[in-house]
mmCIF file of C-alpha atoms in Angstrom:
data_model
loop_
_atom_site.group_PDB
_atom_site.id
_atom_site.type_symbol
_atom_site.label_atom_id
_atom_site.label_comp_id
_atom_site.label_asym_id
_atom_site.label_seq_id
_atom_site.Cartn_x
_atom_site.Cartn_y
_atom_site.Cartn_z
ATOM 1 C CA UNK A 1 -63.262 46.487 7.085
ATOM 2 C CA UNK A 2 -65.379 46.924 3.771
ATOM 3 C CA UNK A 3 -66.956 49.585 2.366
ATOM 4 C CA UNK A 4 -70.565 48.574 3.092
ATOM 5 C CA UNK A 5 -71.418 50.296 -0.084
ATOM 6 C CA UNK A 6 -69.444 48.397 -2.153
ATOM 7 C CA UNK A 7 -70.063 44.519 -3.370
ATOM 8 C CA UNK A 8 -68.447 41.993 -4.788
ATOM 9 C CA UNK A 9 -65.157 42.984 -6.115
ATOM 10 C CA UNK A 10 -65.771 46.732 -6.482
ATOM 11 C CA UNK A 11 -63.016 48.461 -5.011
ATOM 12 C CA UNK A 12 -63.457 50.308 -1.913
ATOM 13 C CA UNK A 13 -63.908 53.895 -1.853
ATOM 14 C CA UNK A 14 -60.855 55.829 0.610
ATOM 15 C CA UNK A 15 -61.861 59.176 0.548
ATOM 16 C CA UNK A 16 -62.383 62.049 -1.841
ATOM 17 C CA UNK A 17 -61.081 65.370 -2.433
ATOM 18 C CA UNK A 18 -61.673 68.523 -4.951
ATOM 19 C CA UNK A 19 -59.459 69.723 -7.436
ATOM 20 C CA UNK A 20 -59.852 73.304 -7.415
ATOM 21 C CA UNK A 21 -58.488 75.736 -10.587
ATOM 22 C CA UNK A 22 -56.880 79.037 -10.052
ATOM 23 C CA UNK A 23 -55.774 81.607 -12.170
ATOM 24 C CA UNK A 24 -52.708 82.239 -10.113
ATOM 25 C CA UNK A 25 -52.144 79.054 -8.208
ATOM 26 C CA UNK A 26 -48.619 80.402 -6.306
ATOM 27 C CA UNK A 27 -51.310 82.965 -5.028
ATOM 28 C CA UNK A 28 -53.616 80.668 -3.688
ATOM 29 C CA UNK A 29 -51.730 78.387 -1.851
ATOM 30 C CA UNK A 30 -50.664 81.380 -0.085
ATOM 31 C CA UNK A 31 -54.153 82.203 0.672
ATOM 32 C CA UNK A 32 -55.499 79.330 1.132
ATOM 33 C CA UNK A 33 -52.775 78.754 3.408
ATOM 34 C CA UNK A 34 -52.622 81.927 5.396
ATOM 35 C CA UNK A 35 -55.849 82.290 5.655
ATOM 36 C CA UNK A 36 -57.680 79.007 6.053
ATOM 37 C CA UNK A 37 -54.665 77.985 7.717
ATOM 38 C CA UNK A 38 -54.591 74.503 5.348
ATOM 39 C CA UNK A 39 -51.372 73.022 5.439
ATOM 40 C CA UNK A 40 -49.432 72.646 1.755
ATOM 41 C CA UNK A 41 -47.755 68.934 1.250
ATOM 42 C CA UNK A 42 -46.560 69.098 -2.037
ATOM 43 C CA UNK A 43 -45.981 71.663 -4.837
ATOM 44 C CA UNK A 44 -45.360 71.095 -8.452
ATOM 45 C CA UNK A 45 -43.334 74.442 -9.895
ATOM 46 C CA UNK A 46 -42.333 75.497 -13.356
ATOM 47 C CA UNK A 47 -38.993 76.328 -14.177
ATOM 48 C CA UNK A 48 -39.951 80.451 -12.983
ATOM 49 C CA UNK A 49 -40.662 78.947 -9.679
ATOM 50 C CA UNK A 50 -44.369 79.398 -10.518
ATOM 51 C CA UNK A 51 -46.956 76.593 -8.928
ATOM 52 C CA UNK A 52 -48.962 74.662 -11.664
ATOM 53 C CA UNK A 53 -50.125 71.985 -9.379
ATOM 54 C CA UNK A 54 -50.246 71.666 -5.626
ATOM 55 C CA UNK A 55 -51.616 69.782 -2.831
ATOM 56 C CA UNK A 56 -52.929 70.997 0.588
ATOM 57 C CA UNK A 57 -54.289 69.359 3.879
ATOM 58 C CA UNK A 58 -57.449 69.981 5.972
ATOM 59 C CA UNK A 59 -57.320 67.403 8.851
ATOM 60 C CA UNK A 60 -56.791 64.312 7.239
ATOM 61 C CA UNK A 61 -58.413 65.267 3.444
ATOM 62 C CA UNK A 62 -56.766 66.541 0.283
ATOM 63 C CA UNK A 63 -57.179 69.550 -1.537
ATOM 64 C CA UNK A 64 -55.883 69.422 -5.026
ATOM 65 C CA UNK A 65 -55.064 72.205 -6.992
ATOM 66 C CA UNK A 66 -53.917 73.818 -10.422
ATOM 67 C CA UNK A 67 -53.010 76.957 -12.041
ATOM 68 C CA UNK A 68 -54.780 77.796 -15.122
ATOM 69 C CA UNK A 69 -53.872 80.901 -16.378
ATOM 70 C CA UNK A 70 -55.821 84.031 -16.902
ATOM 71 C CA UNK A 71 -57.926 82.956 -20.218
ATOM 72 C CA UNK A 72 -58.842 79.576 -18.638
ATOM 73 C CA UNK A 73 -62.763 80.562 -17.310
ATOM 74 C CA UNK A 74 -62.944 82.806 -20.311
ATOM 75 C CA UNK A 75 -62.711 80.201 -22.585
ATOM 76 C CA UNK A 76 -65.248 78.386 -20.784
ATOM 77 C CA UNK A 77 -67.519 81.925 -21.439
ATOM 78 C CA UNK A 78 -67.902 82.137 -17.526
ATOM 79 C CA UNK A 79 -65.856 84.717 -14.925
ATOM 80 C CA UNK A 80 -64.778 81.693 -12.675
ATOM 81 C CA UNK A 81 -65.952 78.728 -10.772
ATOM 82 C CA UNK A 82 -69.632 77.793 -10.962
ATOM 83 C CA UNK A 83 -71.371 76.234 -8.214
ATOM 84 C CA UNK A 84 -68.532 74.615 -6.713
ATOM 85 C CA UNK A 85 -69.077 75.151 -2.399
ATOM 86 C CA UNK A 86 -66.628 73.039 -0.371
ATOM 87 C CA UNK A 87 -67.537 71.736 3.332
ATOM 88 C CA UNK A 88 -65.033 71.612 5.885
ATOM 89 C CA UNK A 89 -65.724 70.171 9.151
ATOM 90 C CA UNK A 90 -63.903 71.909 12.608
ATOM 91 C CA UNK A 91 -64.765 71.452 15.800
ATOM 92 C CA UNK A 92 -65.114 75.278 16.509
ATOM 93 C CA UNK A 93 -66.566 77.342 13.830
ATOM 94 C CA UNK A 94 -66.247 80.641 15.735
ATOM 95 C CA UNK A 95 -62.980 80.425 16.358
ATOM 96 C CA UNK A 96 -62.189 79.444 12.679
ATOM 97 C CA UNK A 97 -64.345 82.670 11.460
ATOM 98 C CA UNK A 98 -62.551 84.953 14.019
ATOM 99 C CA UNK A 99 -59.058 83.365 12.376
ATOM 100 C CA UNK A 100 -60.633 83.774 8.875
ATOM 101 C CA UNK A 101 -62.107 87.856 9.516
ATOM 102 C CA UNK A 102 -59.074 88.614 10.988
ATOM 103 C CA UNK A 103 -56.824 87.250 7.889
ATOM 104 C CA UNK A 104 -58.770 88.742 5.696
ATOM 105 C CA UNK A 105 -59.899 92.260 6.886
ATOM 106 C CA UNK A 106 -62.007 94.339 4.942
ATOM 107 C CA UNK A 107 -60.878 92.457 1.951
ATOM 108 C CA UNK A 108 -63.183 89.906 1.250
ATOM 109 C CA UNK A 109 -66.581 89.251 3.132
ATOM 110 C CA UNK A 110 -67.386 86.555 5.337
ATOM 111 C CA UNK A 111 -70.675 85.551 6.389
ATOM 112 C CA UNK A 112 -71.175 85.261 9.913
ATOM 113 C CA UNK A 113 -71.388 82.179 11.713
ATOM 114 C CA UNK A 114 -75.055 80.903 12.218
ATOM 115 C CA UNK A 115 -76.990 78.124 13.680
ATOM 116 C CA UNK A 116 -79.097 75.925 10.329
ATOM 117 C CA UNK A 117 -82.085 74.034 11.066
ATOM 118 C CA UNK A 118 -79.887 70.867 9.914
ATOM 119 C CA UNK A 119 -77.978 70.754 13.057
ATOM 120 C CA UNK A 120 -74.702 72.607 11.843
ATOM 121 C CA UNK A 121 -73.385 76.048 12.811
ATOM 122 C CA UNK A 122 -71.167 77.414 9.941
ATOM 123 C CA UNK A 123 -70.127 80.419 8.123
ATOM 124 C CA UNK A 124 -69.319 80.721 4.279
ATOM 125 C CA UNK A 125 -66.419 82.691 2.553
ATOM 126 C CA UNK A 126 -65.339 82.619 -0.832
ATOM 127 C CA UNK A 127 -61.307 82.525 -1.878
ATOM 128 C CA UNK A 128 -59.451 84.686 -4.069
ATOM 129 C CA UNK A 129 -60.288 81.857 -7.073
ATOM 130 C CA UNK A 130 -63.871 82.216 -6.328
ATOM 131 C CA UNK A 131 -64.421 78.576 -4.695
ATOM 132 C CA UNK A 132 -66.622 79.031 -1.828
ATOM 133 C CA UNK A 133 -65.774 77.417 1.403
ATOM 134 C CA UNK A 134 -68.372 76.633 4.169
ATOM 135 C CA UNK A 135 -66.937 75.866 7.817
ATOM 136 C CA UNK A 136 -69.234 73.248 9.109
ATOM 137 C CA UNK A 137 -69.377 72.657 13.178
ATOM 138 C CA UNK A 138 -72.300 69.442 14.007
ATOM 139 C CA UNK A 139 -74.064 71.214 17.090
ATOM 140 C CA UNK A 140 -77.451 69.124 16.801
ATOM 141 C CA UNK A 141 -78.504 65.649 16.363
ATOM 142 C CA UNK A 142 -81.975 66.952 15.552
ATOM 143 C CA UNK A 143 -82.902 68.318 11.951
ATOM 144 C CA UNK A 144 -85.758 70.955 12.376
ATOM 145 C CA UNK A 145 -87.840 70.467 9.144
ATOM 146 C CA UNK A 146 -90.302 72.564 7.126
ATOM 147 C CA UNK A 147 -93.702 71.330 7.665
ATOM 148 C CA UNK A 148 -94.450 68.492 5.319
ATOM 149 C CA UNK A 149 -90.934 67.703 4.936
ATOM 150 C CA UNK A 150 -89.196 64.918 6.051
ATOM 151 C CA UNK A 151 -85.667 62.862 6.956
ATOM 152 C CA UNK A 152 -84.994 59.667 5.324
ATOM 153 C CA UNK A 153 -82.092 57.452 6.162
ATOM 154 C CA UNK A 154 -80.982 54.160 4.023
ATOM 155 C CA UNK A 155 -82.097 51.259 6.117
ATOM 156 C CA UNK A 156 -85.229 53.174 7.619
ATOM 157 C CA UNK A 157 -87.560 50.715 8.070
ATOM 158 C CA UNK A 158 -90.154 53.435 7.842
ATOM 159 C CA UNK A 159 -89.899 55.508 4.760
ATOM 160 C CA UNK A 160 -91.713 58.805 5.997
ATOM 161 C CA UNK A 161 -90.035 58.620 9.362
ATOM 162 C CA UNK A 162 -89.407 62.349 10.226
ATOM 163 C CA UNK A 163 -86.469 64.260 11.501
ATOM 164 C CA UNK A 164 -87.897 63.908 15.546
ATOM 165 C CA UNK A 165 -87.893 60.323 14.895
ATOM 166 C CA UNK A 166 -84.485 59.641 13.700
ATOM 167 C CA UNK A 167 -83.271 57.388 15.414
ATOM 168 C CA UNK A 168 -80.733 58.753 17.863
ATOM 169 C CA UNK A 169 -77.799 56.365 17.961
ATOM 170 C CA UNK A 170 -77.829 56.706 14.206
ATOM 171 C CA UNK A 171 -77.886 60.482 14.094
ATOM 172 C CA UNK A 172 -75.083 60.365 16.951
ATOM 173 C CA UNK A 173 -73.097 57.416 14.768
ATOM 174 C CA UNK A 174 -72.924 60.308 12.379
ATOM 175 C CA UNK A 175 -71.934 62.986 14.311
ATOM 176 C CA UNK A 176 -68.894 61.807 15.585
ATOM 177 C CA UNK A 177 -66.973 61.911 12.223
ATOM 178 C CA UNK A 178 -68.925 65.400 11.344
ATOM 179 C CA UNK A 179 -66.763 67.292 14.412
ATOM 180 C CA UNK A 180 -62.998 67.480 12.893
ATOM 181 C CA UNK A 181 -61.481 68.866 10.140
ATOM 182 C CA UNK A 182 -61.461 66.455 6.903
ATOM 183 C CA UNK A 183 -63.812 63.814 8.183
ATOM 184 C CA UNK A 184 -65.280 61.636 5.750
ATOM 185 C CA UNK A 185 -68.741 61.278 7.252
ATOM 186 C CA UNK A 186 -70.920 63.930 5.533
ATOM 187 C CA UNK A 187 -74.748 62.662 6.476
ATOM 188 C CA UNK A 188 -74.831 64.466 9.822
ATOM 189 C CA UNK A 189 -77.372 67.124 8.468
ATOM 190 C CA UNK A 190 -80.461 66.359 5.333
ATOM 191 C CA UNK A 191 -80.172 68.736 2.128
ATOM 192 C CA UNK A 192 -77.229 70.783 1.318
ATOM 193 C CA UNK A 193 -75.253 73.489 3.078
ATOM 194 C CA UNK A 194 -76.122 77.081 1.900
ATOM 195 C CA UNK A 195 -74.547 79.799 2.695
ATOM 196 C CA UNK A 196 -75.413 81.438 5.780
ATOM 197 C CA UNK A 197 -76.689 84.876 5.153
ATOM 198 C CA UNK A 198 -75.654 87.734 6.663
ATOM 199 C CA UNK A 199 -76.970 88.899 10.226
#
């Protein structure tokens, strides 16, 4: 089956993944690993036995990553990763943040999990790299919109249609890939995740 985004002879998108740099990237695979409970496929080592590339799994999606070194963000006149939030579906978010709390202690903070107006349920915490990573659980087919705001889908016949009038098969369409770890359908909510705040 084609991508319907693609024509003619474009080829066909299969997926995307980050690629994620660490200072110490034996460290976070560890991490990232242990705590996230991702599961490593490959590693590339130096001859010290010291990762400089790797590859993890979240359900069926890639994680790429790559040691740096310690002048790396430096260099780049920043203290590490800018902006950079990764979204990873589950199908239980509190039982990922009770894995995640309990991994990490008192070490590093985790937001707690909380219910967005988007229709998700998810909780934010940030690695030892400092990439963020948001654990994203579809609870709602309806978006709950500030006033004046509205939800538009490609296709809509109806340009201003609004988040009560989505139309449901669509919304549901979407929400089926949005409940595992790794899907690739990432439309099940309007806007961007943000971080939940703390309660």
């Amino acid at each position: 089956m084609s991508d319907p985004v693609m024509k003619g002879d474009d080829p066909r998108y299969l997926g995307i993944a980050p690629y994620l740099y660490y200072t110490d990237a034996t460290e976070a695979v560890e991490w990232l690993t242990r705590v996230l409970g991702f599961t490593e496929k490959v590693r590339y080592v130096d001859a010290a036995g010291e990762v400089f590339q790797a590859t993890l799994s979240a359900g069926g999606s890639d994680i790429h990553l790559a040691g740096v070194g310690d002048e790396y963000w430096p260099a780049k006149g920043v203290d590490g990763p800018v902006g950079q939030l990764n979204v990873v579906y589950v199908d239980d978010v509190d039982v990922q943040y009770e894995r995640v709390s309990e991994a990490v202690g008192e070490t590093v903070e985790v937001s707690r999990p909380q219910d967005q107006p988007y229709g998700a349920r998810l909780f934010t915490v940030q690695d030892i790299g400092g990439n963020s990573w948001t654990f994203w659980q579809h609870i709602s087919d309806t978006a709950e919109l500030p006033a004046g705001w509205r939800q538009i889908r490609s296709g809509d016949s109806d340009s201003a249609s609004t988040a009560d009038s989505a139309d449901s098969a669509d919304t549901a369409a979407s929400a089926d890939g949005a409940d595992g770890v790794g899907s690739d359908t990432t439309d099940t909510a309007p806007g961007t995740p943000a971080p939940a705040s703390e309660s």
